[in-house]
Tab-separated table of C-alpha atoms and ligand atoms in Angstrom:
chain	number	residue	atom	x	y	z
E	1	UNK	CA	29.271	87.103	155.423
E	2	UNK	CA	32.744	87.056	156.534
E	3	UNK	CA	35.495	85.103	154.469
E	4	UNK	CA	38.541	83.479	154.991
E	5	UNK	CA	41.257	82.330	153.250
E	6	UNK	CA	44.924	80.401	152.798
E	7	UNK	CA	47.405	81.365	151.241
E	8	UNK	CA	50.257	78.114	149.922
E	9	UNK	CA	53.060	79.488	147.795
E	10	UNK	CA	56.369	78.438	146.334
E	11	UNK	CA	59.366	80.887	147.039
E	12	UNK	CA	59.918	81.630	143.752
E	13	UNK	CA	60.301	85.505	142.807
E	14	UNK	CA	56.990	85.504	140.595
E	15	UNK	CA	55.058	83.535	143.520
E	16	UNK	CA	56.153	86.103	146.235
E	17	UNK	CA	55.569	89.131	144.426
E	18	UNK	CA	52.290	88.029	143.452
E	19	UNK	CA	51.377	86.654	147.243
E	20	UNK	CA	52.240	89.952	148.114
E	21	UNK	CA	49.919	91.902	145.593
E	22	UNK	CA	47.036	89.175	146.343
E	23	UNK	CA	48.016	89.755	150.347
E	24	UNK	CA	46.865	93.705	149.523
E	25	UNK	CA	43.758	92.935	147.328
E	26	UNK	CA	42.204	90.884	150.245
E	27	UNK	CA	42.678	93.200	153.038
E	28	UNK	CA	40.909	96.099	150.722
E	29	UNK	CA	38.569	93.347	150.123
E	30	UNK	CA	37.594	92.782	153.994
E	31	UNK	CA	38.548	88.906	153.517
E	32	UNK	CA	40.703	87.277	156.091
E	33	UNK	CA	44.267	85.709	155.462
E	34	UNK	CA	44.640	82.813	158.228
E	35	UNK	CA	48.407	81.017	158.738
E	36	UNK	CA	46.767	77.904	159.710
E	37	UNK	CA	43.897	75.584	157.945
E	38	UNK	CA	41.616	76.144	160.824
E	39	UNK	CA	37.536	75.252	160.635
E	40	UNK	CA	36.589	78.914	159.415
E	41	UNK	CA	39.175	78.578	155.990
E	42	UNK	CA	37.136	78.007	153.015
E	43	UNK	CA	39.619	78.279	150.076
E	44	UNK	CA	43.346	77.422	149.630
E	45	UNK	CA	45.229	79.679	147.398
E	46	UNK	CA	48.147	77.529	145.702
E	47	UNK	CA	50.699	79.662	144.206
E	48	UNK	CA	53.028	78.311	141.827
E	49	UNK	CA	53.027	75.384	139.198
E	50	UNK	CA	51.500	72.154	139.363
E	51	UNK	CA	54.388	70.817	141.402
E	52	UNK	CA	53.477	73.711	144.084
E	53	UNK	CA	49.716	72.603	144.218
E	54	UNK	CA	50.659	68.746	144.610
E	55	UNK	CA	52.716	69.909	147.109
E	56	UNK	CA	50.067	72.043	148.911
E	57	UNK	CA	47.619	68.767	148.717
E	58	UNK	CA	50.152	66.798	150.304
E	59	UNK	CA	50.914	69.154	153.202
E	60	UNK	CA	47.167	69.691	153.942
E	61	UNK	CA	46.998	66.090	154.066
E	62	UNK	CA	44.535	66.011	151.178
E	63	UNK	CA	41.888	68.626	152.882
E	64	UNK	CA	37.795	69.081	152.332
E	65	UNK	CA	38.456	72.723	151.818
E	66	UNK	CA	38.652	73.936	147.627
E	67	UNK	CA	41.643	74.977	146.518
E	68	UNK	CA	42.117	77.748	143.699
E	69	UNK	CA	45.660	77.688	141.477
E	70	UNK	CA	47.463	80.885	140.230
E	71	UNK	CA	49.968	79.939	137.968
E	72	UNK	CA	53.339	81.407	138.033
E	73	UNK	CA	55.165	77.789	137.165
E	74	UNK	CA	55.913	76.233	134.116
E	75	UNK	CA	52.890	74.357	132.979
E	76	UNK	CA	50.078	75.085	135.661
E	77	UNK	CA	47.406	72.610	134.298
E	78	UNK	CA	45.509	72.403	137.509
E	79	UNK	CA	45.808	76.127	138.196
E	80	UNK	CA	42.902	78.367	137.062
E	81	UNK	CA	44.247	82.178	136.677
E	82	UNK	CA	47.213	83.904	135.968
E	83	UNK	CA	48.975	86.544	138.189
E	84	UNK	CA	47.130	88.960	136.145
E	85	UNK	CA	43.182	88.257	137.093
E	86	UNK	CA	43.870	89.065	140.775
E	87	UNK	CA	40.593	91.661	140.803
E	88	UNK	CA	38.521	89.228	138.271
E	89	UNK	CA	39.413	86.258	140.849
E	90	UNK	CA	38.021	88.347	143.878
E	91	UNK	CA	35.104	89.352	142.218
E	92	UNK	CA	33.979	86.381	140.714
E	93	UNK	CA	34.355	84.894	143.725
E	94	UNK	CA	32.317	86.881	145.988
E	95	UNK	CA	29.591	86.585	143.369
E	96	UNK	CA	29.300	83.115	143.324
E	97	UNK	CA	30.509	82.972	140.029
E	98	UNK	CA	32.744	79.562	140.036
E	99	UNK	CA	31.778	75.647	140.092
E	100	UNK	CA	33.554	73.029	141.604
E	101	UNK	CA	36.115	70.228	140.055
E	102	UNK	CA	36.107	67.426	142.190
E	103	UNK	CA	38.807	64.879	141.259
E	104	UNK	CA	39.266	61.073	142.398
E	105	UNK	CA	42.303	60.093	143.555
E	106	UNK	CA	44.171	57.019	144.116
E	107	UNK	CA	45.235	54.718	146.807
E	108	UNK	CA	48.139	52.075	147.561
E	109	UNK	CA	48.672	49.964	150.442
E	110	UNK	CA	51.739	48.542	150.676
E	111	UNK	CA	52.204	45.340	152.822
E	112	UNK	CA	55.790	44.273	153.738
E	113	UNK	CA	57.060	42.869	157.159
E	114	UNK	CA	53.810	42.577	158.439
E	115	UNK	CA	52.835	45.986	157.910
E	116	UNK	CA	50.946	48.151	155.894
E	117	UNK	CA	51.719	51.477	154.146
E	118	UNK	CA	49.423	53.774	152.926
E	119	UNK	CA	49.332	56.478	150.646
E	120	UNK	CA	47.271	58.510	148.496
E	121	UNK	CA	48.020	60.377	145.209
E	122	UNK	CA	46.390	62.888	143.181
E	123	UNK	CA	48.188	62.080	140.345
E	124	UNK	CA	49.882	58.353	139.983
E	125	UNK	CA	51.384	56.039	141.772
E	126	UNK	CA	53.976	53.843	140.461
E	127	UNK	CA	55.879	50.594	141.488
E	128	UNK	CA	58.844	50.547	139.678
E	129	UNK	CA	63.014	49.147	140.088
E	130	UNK	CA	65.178	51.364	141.639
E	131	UNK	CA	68.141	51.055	139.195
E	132	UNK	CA	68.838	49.928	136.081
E	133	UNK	CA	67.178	46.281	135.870
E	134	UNK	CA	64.097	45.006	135.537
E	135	UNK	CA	61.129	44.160	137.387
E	136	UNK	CA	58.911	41.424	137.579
E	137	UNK	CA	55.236	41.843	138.940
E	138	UNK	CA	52.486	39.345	139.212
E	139	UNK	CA	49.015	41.586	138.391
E	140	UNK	CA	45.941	40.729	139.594
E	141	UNK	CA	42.763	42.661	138.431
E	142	UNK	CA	39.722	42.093	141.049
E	143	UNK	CA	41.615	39.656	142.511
E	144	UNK	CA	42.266	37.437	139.450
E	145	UNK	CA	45.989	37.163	137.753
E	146	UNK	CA	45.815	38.895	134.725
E	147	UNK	CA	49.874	38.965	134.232
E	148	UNK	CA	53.015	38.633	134.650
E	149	UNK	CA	54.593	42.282	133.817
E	150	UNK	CA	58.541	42.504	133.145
E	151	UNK	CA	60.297	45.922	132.054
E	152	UNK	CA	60.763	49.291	134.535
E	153	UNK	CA	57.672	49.333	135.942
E	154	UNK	CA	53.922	50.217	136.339
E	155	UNK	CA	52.022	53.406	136.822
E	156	UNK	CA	48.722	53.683	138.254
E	157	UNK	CA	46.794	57.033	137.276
E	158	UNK	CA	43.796	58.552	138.373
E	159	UNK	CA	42.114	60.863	136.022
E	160	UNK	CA	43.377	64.245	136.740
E	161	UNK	CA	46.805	62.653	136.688
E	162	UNK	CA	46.599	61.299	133.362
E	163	UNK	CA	47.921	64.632	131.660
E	164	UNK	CA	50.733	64.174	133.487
E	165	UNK	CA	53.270	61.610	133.746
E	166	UNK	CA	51.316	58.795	132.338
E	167	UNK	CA	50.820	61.335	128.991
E	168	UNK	CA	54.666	60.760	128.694
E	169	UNK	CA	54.384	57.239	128.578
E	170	UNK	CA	51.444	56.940	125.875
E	171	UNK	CA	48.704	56.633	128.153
E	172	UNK	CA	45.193	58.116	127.876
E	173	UNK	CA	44.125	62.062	128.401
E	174	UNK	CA	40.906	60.927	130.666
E	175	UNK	CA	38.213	63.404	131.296
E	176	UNK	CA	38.545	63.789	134.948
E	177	UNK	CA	34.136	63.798	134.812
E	178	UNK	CA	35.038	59.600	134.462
E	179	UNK	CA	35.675	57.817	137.521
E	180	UNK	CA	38.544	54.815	136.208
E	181	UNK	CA	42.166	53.735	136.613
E	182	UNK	CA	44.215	53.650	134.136
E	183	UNK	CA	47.351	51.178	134.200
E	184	UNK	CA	50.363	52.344	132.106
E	185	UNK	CA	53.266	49.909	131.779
E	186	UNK	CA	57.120	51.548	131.700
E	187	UNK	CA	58.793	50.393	129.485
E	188	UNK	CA	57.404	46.824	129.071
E	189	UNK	CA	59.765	43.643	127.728
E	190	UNK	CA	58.235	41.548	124.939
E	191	UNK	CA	60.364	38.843	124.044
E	192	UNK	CA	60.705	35.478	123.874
E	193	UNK	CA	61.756	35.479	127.402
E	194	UNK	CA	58.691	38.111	128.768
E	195	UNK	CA	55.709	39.079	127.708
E	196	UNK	CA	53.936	42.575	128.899
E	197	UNK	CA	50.861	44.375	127.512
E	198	UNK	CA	52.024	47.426	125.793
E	199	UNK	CA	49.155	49.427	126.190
E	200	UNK	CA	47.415	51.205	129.044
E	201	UNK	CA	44.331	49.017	130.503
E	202	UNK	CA	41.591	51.310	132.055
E	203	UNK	CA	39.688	49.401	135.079
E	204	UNK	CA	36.458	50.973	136.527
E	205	UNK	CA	36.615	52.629	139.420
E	206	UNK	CA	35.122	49.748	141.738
E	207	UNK	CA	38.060	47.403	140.651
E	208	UNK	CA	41.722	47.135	142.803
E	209	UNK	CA	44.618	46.302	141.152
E	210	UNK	CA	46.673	43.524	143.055
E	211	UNK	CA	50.909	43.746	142.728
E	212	UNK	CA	52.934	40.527	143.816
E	213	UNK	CA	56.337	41.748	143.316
E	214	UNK	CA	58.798	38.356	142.090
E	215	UNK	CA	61.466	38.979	145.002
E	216	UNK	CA	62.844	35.552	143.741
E	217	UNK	CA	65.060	37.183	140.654
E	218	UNK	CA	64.946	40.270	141.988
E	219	UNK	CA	68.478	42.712	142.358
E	220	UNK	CA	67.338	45.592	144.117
E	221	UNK	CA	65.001	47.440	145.806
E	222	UNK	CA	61.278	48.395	145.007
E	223	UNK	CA	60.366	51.844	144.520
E	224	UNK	CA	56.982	52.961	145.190
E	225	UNK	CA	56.012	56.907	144.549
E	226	UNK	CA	52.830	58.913	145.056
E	227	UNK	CA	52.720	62.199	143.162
E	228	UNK	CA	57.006	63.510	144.089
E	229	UNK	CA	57.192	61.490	146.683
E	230	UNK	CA	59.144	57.896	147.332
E	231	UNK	CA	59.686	55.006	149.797
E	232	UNK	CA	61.969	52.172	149.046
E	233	UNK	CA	61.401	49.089	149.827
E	234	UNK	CA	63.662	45.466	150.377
E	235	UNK	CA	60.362	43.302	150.198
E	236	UNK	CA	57.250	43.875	149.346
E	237	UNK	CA	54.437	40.944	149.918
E	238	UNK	CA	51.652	42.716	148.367
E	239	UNK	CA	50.803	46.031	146.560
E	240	UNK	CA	46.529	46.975	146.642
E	241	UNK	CA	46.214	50.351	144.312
E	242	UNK	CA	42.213	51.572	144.313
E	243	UNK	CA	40.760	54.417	143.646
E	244	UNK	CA	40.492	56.773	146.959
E	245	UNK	CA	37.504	58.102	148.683
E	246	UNK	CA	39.397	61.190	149.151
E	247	UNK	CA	38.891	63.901	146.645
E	248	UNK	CA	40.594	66.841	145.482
E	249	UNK	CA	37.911	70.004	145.082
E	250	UNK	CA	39.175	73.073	142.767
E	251	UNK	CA	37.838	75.744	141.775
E	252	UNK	CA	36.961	77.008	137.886
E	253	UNK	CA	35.413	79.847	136.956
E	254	UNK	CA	32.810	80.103	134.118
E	255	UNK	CA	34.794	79.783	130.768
E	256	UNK	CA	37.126	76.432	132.474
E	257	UNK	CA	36.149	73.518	129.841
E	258	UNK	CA	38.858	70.708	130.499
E	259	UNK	CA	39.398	69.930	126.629
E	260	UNK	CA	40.190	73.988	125.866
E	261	UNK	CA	42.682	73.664	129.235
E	262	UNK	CA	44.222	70.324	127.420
E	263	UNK	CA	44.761	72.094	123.848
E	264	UNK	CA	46.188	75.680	125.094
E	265	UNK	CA	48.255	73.511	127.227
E	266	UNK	CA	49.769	70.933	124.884
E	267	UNK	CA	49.090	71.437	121.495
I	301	LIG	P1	57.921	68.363	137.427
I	301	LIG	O1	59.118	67.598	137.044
I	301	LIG	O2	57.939	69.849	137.359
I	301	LIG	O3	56.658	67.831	136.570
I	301	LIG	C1	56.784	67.572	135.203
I	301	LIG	C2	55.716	68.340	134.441
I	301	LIG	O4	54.424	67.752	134.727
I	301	LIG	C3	55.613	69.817	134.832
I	301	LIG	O5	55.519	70.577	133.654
I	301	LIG	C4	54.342	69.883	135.663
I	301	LIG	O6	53.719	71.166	135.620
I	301	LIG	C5	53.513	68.828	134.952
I	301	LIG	N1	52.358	68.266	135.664
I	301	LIG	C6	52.243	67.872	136.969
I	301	LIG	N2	51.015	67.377	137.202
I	301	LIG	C7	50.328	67.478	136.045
I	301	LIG	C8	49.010	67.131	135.633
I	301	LIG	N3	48.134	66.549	136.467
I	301	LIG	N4	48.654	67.332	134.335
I	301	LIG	C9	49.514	67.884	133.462
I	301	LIG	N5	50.783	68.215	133.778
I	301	LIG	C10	51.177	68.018	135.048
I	301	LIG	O7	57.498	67.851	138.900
I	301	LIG	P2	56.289	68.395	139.765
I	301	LIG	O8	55.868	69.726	139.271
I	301	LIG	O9	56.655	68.196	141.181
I	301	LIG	O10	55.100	67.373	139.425
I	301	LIG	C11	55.145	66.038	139.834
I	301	LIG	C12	54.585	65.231	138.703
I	301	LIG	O11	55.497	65.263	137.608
I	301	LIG	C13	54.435	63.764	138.981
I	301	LIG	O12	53.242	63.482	139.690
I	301	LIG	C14	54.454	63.180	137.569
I	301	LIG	O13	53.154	63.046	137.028
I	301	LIG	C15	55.175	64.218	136.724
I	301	LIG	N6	56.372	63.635	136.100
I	301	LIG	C16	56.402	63.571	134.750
I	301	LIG	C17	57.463	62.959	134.116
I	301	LIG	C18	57.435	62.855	132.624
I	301	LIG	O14	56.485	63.364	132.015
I	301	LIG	N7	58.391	62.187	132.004
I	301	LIG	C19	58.519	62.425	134.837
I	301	LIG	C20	58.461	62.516	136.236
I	301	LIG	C21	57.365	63.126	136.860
I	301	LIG	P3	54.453	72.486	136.229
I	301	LIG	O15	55.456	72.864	135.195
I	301	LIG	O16	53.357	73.501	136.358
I	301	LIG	O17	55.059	72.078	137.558
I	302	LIG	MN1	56.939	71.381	138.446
């Protein structure tokens, strides 16, 4: 059987030196490097950092096709092997020897001048002030008002994302095997004047979270991100964030457990 692959890599020095040495090992290996993510490509290599592969999800539009991570970044929690297991990656490979992380993602739809935004993250999105003032948003949990949240902002993680940015903020490490949301306020006002939950709330994965955003005392703009990327917005009617149908495959190879990945990486 004939393979064929993609290659995605920053343009760091470490990534193209090792896209080069990986370029080599699958020509003496018979597989087939395509440019584009035509029907025959069966695996994305991402190579670089997390950042890199978030980026690589984006720009394939979130594809069916696996991906596989080599890590020449900083952190590289979603990438598998280092630049040194080129030959044990190939091999392994052609043997079969690999299972398959699939991981949820997450969904907003943004309504404003009667329109509708979409956009999907892999890791969080989050509605939050874009400068140095609060924000007020009415939250609804399956379609009931659960509060009224005033500080920076909320994020809305999916699983895989909840090592990452949400960690920062106190949130949960989540097993990406569960299928939930997990709601992590920024910086949350309790006062006399507001009142916030201060802790994460995890929802289950059938349940939308509804986001009225208070224009009435508002200053600024409304910033809403998914993963690195941004849109601002004047006015915002409604916010919908949901887990996504789309999901994120990667590939692990026999000794991946996601508790050893989350103590070698941050303890
Ligand atoms: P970045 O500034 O390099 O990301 C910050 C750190 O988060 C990096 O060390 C990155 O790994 C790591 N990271 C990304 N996704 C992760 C995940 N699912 N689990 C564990 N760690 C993860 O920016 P970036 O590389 O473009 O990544 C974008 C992400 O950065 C955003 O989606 C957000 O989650 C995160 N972020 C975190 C903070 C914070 O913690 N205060 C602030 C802003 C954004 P690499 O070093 O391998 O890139
Ligand atoms: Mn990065």
């Amino acid at each position: 059987m004939s393979h064929k692959f993609l290659i995605h890599s920053n343009n760091t020095p470490s990534s193209k030196s090792t896209e080069k040495t990986l370029r080599d090992k699958l020509n003496a290996a018979k597989i087939a490097l395509s440019d584009t993510l035509d029907d025959e490509v069966e695996l994305i290599i991402c190579i670089g950092g997390d950042g890199a592969f978030l980026e690589a999800v984006h720009t394939f539009d979130f594809p069916s096709v696996p991906f596989i991570g080599i890590n020449t970044g900083h952190l590289g929690f979603f990438q598998e092997i280092a630049p040194d297991q080129l030959d044990e990656f190939i091999e392994n490979y052609l043997a079969g020897k690999y299972s398959i992380q699939s991981m949820t993602t997450v969904k907003a739809l943004v309504e404003h001048d009667h329109k509708i935004d979409e956009f999907t993250a892999l890791n969080e999105i989050i509605v939050k002030s874009d400068g140095n003032y609060s924000i007020h948003l009415d939250i609804s949990i399956g379609g009931g008002l659960i509060e009224r949240f005033s500080g920076d902002g909320i994020l809305i993680s999916s699983p895989a994302g909840s090592t990452a940015y949400n960690y920062s903020l106190g949130g949960s490490i989540v097993d990406p095997r569960i299928d939930l949301i997990q709601v992590t306020p920024i910086a949350p006002m309790n006062t006399t004047a507001y009142r916030s939950f201060t802790s994460s709330l995890i929802l289950p994965h059938d349940l939308s979270l509804g986001i009225i955003p208070d224009v009435s005392g508002s200053k600024g703009r409304l910033l809403v991100t998914h993963d690195s990327y941004a849109a601002e917005y004047d006015s915002v009617d409604n916010i919908e964030i949901k887990l996504s149908e789309q999901r994120v495959k990667l590939l692990r190879f026999e000794n991946y457990d996601f508790w050893t990945k989350v103590k070698s990486k941050f303890l």
